[in-house]
Coordinates of C-alpha atoms in Angstrom, one line a residue:
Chain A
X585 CA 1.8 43.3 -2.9
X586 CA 4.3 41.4 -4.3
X587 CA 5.7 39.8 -1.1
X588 CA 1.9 38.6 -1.0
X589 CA 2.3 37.0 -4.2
X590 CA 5.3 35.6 -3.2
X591 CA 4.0 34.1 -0.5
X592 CA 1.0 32.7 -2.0
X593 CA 3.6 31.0 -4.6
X594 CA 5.3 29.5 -2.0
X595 CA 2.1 27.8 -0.6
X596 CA 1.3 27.2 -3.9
X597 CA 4.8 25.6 -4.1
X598 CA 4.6 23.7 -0.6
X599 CA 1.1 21.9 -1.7
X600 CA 3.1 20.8 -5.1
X601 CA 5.7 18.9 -2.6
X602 CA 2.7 17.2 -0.6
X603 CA 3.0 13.5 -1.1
X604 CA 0.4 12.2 -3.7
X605 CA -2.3 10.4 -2.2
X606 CA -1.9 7.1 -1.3
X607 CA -4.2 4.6 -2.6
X608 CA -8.0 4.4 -1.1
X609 CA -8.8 1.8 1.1
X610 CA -12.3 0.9 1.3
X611 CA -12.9 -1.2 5.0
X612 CA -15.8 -3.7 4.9
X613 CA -17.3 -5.3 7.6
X614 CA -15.4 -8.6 8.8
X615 CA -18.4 -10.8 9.4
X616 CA -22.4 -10.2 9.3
X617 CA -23.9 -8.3 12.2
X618 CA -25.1 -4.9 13.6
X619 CA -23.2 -1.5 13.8
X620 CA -23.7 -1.2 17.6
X621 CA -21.2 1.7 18.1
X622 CA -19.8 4.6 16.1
X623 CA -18.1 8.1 17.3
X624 CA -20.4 7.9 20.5
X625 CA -21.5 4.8 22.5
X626 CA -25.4 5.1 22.4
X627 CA -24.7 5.5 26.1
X628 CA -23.1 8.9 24.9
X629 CA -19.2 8.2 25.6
X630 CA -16.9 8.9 23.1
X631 CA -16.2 6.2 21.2
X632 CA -14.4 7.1 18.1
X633 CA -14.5 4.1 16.4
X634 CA -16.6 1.5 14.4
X635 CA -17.6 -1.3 16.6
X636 CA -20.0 -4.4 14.7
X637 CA -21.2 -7.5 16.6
X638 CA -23.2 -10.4 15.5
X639 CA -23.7 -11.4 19.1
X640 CA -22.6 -15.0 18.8
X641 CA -19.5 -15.7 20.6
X642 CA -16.5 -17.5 18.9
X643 CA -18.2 -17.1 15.6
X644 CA -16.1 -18.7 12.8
X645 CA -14.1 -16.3 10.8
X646 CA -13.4 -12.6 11.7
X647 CA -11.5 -11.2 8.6
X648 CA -9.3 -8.4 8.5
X649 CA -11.7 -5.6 7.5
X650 CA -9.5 -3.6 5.0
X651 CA -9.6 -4.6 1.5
X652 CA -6.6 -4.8 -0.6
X653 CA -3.5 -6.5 0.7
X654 CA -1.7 -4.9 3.2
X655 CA 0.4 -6.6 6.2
X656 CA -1.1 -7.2 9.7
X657 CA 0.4 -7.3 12.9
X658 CA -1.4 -9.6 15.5
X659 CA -0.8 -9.6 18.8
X660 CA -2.6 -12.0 21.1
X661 CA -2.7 -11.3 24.8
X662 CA -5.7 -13.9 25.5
X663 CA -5.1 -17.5 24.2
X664 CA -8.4 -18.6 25.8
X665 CA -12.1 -18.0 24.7
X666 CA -13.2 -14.3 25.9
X667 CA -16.6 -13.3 25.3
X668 CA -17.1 -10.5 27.7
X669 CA -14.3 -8.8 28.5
X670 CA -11.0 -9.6 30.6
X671 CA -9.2 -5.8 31.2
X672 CA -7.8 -3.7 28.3
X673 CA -4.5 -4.7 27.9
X674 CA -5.5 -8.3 27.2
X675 CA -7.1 -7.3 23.9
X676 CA -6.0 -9.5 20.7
X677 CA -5.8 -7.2 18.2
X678 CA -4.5 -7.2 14.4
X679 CA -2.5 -3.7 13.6
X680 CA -1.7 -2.1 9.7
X681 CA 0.5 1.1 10.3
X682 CA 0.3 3.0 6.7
X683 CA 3.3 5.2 5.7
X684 CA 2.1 8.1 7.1
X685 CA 1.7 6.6 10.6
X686 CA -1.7 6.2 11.3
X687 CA -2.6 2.4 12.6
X688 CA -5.7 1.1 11.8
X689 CA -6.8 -1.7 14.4
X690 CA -8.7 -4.7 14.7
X691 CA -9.6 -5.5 18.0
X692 CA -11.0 -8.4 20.3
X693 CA -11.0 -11.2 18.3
X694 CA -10.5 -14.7 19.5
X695 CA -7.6 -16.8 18.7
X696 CA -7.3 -19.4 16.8
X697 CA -4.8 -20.8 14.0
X698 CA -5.2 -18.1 11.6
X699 CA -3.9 -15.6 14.5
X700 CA -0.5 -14.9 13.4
X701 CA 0.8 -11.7 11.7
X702 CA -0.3 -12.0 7.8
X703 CA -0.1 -10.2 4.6
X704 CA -3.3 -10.7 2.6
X705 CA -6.7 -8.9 1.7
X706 CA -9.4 -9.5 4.2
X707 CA -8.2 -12.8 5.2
X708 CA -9.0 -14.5 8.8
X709 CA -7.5 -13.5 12.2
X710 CA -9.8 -15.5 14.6
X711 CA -12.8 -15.4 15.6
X712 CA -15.2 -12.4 17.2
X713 CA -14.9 -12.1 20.5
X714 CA -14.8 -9.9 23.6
X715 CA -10.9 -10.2 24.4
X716 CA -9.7 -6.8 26.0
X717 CA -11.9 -4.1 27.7
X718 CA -15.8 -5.3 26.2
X719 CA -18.8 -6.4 27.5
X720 CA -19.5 -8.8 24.5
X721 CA -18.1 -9.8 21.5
X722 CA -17.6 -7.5 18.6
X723 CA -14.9 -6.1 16.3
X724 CA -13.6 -2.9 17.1
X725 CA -12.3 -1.1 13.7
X726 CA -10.2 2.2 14.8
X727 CA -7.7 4.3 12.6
X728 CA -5.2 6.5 15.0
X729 CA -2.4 8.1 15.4
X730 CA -0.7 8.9 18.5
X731 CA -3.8 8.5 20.5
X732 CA -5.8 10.7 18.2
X733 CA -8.6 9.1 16.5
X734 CA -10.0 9.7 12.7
X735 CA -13.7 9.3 12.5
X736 CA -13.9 11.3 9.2
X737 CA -13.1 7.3 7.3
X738 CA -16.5 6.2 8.3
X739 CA -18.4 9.2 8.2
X740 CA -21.8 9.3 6.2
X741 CA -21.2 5.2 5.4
X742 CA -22.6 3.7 8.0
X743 CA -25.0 4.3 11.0
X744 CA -25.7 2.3 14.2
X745 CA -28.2 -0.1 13.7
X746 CA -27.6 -0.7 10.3
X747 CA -26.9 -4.7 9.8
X748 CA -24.2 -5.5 7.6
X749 CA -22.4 -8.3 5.6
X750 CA -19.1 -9.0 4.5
X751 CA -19.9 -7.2 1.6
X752 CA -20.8 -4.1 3.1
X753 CA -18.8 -1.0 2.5
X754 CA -18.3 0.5 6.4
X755 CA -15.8 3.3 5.2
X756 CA -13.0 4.5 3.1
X757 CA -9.6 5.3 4.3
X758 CA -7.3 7.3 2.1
Chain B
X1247 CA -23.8 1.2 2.0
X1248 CA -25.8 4.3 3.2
X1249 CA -24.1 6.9 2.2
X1250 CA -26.0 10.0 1.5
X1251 CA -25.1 11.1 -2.1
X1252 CA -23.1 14.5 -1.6
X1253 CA -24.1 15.7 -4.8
X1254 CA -26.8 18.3 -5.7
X1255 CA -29.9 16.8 -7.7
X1256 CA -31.1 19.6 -10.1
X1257 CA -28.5 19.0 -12.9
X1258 CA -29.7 15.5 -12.8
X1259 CA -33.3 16.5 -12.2
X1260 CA -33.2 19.0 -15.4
X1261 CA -31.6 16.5 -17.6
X1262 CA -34.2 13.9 -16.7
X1263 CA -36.7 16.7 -17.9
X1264 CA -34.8 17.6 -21.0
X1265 CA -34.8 13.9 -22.1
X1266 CA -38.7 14.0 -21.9
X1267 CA -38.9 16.7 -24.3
X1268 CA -36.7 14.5 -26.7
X1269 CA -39.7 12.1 -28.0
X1270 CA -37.9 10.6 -30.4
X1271 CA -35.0 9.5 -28.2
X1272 CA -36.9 8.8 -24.8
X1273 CA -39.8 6.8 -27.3
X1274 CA -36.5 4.9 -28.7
X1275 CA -35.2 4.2 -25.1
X1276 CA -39.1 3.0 -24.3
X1277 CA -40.1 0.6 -27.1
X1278 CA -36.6 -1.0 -28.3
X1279 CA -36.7 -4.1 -26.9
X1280 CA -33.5 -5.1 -24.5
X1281 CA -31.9 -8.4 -24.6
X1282 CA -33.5 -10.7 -23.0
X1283 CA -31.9 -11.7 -19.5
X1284 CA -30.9 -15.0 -19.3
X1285 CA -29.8 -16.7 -16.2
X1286 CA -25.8 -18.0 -16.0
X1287 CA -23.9 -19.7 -13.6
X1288 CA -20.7 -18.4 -12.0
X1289 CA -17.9 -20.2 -14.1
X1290 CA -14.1 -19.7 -15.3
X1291 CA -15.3 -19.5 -18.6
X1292 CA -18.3 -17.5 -18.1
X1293 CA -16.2 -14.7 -16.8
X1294 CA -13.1 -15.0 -18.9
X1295 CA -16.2 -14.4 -22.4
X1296 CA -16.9 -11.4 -20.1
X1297 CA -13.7 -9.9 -19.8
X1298 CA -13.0 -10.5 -23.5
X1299 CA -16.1 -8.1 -24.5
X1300 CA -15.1 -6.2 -21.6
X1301 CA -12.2 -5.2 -23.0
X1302 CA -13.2 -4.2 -26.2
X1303 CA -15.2 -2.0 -24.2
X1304 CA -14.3 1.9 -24.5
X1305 CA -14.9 2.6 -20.7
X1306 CA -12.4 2.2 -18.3
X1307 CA -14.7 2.0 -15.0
X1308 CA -16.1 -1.0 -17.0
X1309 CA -12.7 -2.7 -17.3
X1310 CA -11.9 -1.9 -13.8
X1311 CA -15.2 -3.3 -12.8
X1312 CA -14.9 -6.9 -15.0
X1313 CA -11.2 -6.9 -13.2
X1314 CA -12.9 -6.4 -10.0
X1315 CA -15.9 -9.1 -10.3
X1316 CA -13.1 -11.7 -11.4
X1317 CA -10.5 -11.0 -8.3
X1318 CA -13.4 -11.1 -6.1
X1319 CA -15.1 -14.4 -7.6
X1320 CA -11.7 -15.8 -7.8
X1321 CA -12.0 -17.3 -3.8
X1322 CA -15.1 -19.1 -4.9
X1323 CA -14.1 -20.0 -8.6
X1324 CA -13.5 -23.7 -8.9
X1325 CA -9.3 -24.1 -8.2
X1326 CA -8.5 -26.7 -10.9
X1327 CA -10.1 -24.8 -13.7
X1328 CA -9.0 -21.4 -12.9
X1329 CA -5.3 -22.8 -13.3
X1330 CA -5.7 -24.6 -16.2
X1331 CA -7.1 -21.4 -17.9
X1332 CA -4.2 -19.4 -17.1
X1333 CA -1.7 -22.7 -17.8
X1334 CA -2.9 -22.2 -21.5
X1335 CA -3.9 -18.9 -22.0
X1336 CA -1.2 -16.9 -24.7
X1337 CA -3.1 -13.5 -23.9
X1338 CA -1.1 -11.1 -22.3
X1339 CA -3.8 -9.5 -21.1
X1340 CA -6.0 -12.1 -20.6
X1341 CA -3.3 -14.0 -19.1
X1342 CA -2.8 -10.9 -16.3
X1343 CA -6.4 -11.1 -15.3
X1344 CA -7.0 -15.2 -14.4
X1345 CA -2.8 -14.6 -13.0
X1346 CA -4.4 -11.8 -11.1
X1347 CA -7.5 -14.4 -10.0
X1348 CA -5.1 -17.2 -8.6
X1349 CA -3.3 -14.5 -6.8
X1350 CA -6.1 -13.1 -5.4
X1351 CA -6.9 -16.4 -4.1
X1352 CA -3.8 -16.8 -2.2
X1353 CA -4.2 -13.2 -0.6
X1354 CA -7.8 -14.1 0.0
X1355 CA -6.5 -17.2 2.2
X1356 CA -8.4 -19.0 0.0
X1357 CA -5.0 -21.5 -1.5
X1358 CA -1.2 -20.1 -0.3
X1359 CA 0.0 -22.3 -3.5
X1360 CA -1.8 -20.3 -6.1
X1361 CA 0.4 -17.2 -6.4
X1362 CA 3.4 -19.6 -6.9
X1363 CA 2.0 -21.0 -9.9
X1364 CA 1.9 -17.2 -10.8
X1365 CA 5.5 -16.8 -9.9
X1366 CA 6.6 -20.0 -11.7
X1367 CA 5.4 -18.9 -14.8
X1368 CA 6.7 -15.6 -14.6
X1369 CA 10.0 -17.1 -14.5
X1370 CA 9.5 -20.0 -16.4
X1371 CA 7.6 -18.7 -19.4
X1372 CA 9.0 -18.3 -23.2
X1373 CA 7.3 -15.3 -24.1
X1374 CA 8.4 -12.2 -22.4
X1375 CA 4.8 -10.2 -22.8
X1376 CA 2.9 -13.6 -20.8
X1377 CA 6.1 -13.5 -18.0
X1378 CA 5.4 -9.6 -17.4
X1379 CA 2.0 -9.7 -17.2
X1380 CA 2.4 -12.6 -14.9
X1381 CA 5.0 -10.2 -12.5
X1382 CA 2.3 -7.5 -13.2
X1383 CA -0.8 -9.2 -11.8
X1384 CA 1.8 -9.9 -8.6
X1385 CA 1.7 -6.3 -7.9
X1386 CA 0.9 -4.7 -4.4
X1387 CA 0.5 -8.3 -3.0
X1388 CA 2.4 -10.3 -0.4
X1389 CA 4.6 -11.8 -3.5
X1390 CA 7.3 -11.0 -1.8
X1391 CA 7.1 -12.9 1.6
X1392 CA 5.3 -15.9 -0.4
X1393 CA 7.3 -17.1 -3.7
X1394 CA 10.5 -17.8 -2.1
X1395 CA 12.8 -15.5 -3.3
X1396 CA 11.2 -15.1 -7.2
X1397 CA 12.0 -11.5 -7.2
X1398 CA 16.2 -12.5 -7.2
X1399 CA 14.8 -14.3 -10.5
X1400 CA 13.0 -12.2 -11.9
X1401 CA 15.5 -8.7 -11.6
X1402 CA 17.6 -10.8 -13.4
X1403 CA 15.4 -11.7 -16.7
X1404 CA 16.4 -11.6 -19.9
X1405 CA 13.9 -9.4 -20.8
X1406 CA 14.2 -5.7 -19.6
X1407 CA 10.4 -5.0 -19.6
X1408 CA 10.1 -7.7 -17.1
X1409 CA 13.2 -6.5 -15.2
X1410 CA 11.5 -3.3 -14.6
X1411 CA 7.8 -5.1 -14.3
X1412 CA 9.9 -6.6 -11.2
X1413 CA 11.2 -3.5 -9.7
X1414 CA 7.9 -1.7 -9.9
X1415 CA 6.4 -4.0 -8.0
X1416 CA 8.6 -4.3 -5.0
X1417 CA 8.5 -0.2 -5.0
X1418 CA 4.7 -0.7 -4.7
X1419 CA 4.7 -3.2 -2.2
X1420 CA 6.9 -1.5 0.4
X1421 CA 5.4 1.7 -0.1
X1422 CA 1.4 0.2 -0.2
X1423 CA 1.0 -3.4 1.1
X1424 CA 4.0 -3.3 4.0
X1425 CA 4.4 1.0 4.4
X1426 CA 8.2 0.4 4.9
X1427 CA 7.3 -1.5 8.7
X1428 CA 7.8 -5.2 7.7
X1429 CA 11.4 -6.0 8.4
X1430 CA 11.3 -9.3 6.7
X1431 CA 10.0 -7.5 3.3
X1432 CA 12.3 -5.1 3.0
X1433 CA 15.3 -7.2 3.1
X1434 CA 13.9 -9.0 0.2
X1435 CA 13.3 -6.3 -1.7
X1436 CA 17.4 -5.1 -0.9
X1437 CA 18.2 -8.7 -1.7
X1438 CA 16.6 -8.4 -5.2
X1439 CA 18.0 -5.0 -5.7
X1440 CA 21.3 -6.4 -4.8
X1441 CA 21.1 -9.8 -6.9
X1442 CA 20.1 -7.5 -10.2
X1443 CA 22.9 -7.0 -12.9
X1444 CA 20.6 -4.1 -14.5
X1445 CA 21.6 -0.8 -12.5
X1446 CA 18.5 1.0 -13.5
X1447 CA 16.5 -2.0 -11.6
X1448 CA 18.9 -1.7 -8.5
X1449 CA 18.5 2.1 -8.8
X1450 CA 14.9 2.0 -8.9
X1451 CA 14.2 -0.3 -6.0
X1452 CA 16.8 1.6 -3.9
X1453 CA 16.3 5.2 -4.8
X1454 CA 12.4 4.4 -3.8
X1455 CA 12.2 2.3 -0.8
X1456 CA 11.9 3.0 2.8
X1457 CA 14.8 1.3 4.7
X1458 CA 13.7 1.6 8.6
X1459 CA 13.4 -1.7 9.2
X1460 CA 16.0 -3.7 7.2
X1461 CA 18.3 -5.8 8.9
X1462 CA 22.4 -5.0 9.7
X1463 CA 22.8 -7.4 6.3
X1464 CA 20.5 -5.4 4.2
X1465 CA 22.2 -2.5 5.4
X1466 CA 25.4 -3.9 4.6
X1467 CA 24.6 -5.2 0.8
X1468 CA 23.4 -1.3 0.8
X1469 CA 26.8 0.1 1.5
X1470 CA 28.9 -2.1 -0.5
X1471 CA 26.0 -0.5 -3.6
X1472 CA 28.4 2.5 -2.7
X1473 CA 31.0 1.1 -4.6
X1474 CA 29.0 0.5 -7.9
X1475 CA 30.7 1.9 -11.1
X1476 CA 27.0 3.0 -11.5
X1477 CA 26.2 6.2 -10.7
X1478 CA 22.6 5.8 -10.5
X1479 CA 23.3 3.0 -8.2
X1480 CA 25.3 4.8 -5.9
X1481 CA 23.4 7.9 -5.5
X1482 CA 20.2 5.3 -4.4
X1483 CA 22.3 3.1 -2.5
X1484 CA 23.2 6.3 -0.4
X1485 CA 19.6 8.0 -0.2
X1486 CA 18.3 4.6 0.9
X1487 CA 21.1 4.5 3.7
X1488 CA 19.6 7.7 4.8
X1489 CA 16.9 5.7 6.2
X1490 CA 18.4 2.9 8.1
X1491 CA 17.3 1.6 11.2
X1492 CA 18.9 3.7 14.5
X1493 CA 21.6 0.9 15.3
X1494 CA 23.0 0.8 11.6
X1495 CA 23.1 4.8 11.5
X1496 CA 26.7 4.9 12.6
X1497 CA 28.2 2.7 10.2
X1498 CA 26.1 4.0 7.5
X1499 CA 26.9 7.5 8.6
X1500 CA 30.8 6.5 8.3
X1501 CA 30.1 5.0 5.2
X1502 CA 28.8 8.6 3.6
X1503 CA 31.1 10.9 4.6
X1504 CA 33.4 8.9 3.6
X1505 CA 32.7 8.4 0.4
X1506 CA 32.0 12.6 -0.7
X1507 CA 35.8 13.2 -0.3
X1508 CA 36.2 10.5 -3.1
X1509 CA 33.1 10.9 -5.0
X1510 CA 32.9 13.1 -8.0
X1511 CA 29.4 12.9 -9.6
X1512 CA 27.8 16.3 -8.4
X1513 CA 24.5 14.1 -7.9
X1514 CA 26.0 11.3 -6.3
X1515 CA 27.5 13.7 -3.6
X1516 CA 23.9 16.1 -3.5
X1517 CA 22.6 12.3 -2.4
X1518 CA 25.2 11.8 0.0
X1519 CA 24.1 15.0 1.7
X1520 CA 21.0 14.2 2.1
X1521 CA 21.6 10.6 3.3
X1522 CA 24.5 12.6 5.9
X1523 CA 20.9 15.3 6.9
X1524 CA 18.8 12.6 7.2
X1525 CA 21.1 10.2 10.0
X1526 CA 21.8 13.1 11.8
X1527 CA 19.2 16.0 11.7
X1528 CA 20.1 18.7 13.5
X1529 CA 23.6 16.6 14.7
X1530 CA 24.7 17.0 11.2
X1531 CA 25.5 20.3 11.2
X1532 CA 28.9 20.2 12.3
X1533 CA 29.4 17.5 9.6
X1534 CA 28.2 19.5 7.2
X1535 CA 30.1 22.4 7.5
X1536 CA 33.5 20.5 7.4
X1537 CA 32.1 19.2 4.1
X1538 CA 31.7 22.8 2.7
X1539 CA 35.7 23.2 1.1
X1540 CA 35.6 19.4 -0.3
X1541 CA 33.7 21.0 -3.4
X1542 CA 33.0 24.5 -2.8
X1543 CA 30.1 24.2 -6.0
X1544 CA 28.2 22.5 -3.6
X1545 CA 28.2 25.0 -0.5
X1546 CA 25.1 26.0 -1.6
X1547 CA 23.3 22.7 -1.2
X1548 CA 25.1 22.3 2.5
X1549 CA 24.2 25.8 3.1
X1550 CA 20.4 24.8 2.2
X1551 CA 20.5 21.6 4.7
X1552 CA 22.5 23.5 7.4
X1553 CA 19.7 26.5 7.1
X1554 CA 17.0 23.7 7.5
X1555 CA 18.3 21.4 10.0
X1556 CA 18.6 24.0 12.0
X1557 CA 15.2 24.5 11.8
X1558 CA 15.2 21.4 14.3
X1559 CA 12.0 19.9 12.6
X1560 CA 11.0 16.7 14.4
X1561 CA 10.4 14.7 11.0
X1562 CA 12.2 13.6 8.6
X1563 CA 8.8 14.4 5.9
X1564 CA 8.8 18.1 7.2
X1565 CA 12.8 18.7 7.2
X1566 CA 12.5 17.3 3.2
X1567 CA 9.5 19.3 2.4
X1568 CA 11.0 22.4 3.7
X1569 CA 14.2 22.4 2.0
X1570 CA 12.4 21.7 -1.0
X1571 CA 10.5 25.1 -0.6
X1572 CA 13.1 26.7 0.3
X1573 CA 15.0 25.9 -2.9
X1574 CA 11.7 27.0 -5.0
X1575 CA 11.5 30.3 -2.9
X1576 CA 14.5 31.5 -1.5

């Protein structure tokens, strides 16, 4: 009995030392358009991810979707304008890595002079696109770690179909 | 947003009901007549009569929802009055807020120049309540990349609230806005620790930032910290060294170990353990048990690394966390 308690003290104990909880992000949508994928494709793939498209190619202005300022890593693969695809690896992408490891992406964008890696809160990257492995242009909003994806940040926020503006509220990641 | 509320109705359902069998209040809450609802235009000084109410406002989700509207209004607020505002306002608080708007613009993309009018002010201003509130509304922003070098400025002030204003906010911003990965960040936050005269500034900002990707300078201005007459200083100059990048772990590690034969604050060397753990994980071992005569009070401690490294725990999180336990239960 008491090297239960014990035990449970030390749990106890080991929650105590558990890093607070870093400040909530809330992620909004980085232009007006549809949801047109979440965990699954509507083909049924996995997906695990948030995928929004307005359908108009080199639309002005894809922001950084997270809100808060937090610094961005863009890479740009694809210097040309993409609207359907051109193979995985060629993907633009902005990257935040939080302290805890997990990256949360921004992919497929189409460069332009705001492509370059940024601090700031929801501030320009380029402009949708299909860079990297897509059939049309659309932002692809993914948190991972290690390959593994979270889908819990979006969950209950959102659903495909559902058109959204810059304002909208497509998830919370804390 | 379509989030389905999580919540369960009934408490709300059975207080709606209780209300109706309160006729005096719900009759109250039917006849009184409300203000009447006038339209207004979205303006400096529209929003700035708002905040003032707001904040004689006793709920604090209202205050953090006027701070909101104006950060978020601030990319569409008209530029040359939003700076004159803030050029003459003497509240500190109302001073933090439109500082906080012209920052916001900048982070927005909306104007890169506003947040240096922030940071010119915070340097530049007579009254030291108006020059913190300006470093305050600078917090968990890119201030660091984009007022060129303010911070060496401002962790030297004359006045220690702002000194410490300062140093809180570079904490925040490597831990929040840059998570430790932004090279260029970091070494601006070690070049205002270094610049400060005030140890419990330097202390702060060293004993709380992540260190992996500061440059072989940074890491230099670090171990030269080891020499302070400060403790405080030295004991975060060494747990920040813990966490340099893998081709300044060598020199840092030399720089350690040889400094606990010398050192003889018992916190200062319980640091220096830690940073010696930390560069060398389970390879530290063997460096840790030579280290066990220098001050046999502290064979403990190296006993409690030793017992934990050899755990051979793959991150540096867990290897912290579990020593921590196992101090709490041995």
């Amino acid at each position: 009995m008491r090297h239960t308690m014990k035990m449970t003290l030390a749990a106890l104990a080991s929650l105590a030392l558990v890093p607070a909880a870093v400040t909530a992000h809330t992620v909004k949508a980085p232009f007006p358009g549809t949801i047109t994928a979440l965990t699954y494709y509507p083909s049924g793939g996995y997906h695990g991810a948030i995928d929004v498209s307005s359908g108009r190619c080199n639309y002005w202005g894809a922001e950084t979707a997270v809100v808060g300022s937090v610094h961005w890593n863009v890479t740009i693969n694809t210097s040309g304008v993409v609207c359907n695809g051109n193979g995985y690896e060629n993907a633009n992408m902005a990257v935040h890595t939080w302290a805890d490891g997990w990256k949360f992406h921004q992919k497929h964008f189409i460069k332009t002079s705001d492509s370059y890696d940024r601090t700031c809160d929801r501030c320009q990257v380029g402009n949708e696109g299909g860079t990297g492995q897509a059939t049309g242009p659309h932002a692809h909003l993914m948190q991972e770690k290690n390959g593994t994806k979270d889908t819990s940040w979006y969950s209950g926020y959102t659903t495909r179909g559902e058109a959204v503006d810059r304002s909208e509220t497509l998830g919370v990641l804390d | 947003m379509t989030r389905t509320p999580s919540f369960s109705t009934r408490p709300l359902l059975l207080a709606l009901t209780l209300c109706a069998l309160l006729p005096g209040v719900a009759a109250a809450q039917v006849v009184a007549p409300g203000p009447a609802l006038e339209g207004e235009r979205c303006s400096v000084q529209g929003l700035m009569d708002s905040i003032r109410q707001g904040l004689e406002s006793n709920s604090a989700a209202y205050k953090k929802y006027m701070r909101t509207l104006l950060r978020e209004a601030a990319v569409t607020l008209p530029d040359s009055e939003l700076r004159a505002a803030f050029e003459r306002e003497t509240d500190p608080v109302m001073s933090e807020h439109l500082a906080a708007a012209l920052v916001a613009r900048t982070e927005r993309g909306a104007d890169p120049e506003a947040i240096k009018a922030v940071a010119k002010r915070a340097i530049e201003e007579r009254d030291p309540a108006l020059r913190a509130a300006a470093v305050r509304s600078m917090r968990r922003t890119s201030a660091l990349e984009s007022t060129d070098g303010a911070y060496e400025k401002l962790v030297r002030d004359a006045s220690p609230e702002v000194r410490q204003e300062a140093a809180q906010n570079i904490v925040e911003d490597i831990q929040e806005v840059y998570a430790g990965y932004h090279g260029p960040a970091s070494d601006a936050a070690v070049s205002a620790a270094t610049a400060s005269t005030d140890p419990k500034v330097t202390a702060k900002i060293l004993g709380n930032m992540n260190t992996q990707m500061i440059s072989a300078e940074s890491a230099g201005k670090i171990q030269s910290l080891l020499r302070s007459e400060d403790a405080e200083v030295r004991k975060a100059a060494a747990l920040a060294l813990g966490g340099v990048p893998a081709e300044q772990m060598a020199s840092a590690r030399q720089s350690v170990l040889a400094m606990y034969r010398d050192e003889q604050d018992a916190g200062v060397r319980k640091a220096l353990l830690q940073s010696i753990a930390q560069l060398g994980f389970i390879g530290a071992i063997p460096e840790l048990q030579r280290l066990r005569s220098t001050d046999p009070s502290l064979a403990p401690e190296i006993d409690a690394w030793i017992r934990v490294l050899g755990l051979d725990l793959q991150e540096w999180n867990l290897i912290l966390r579990e020593k921590q336990r196992m101090q709490q239960v041995p």
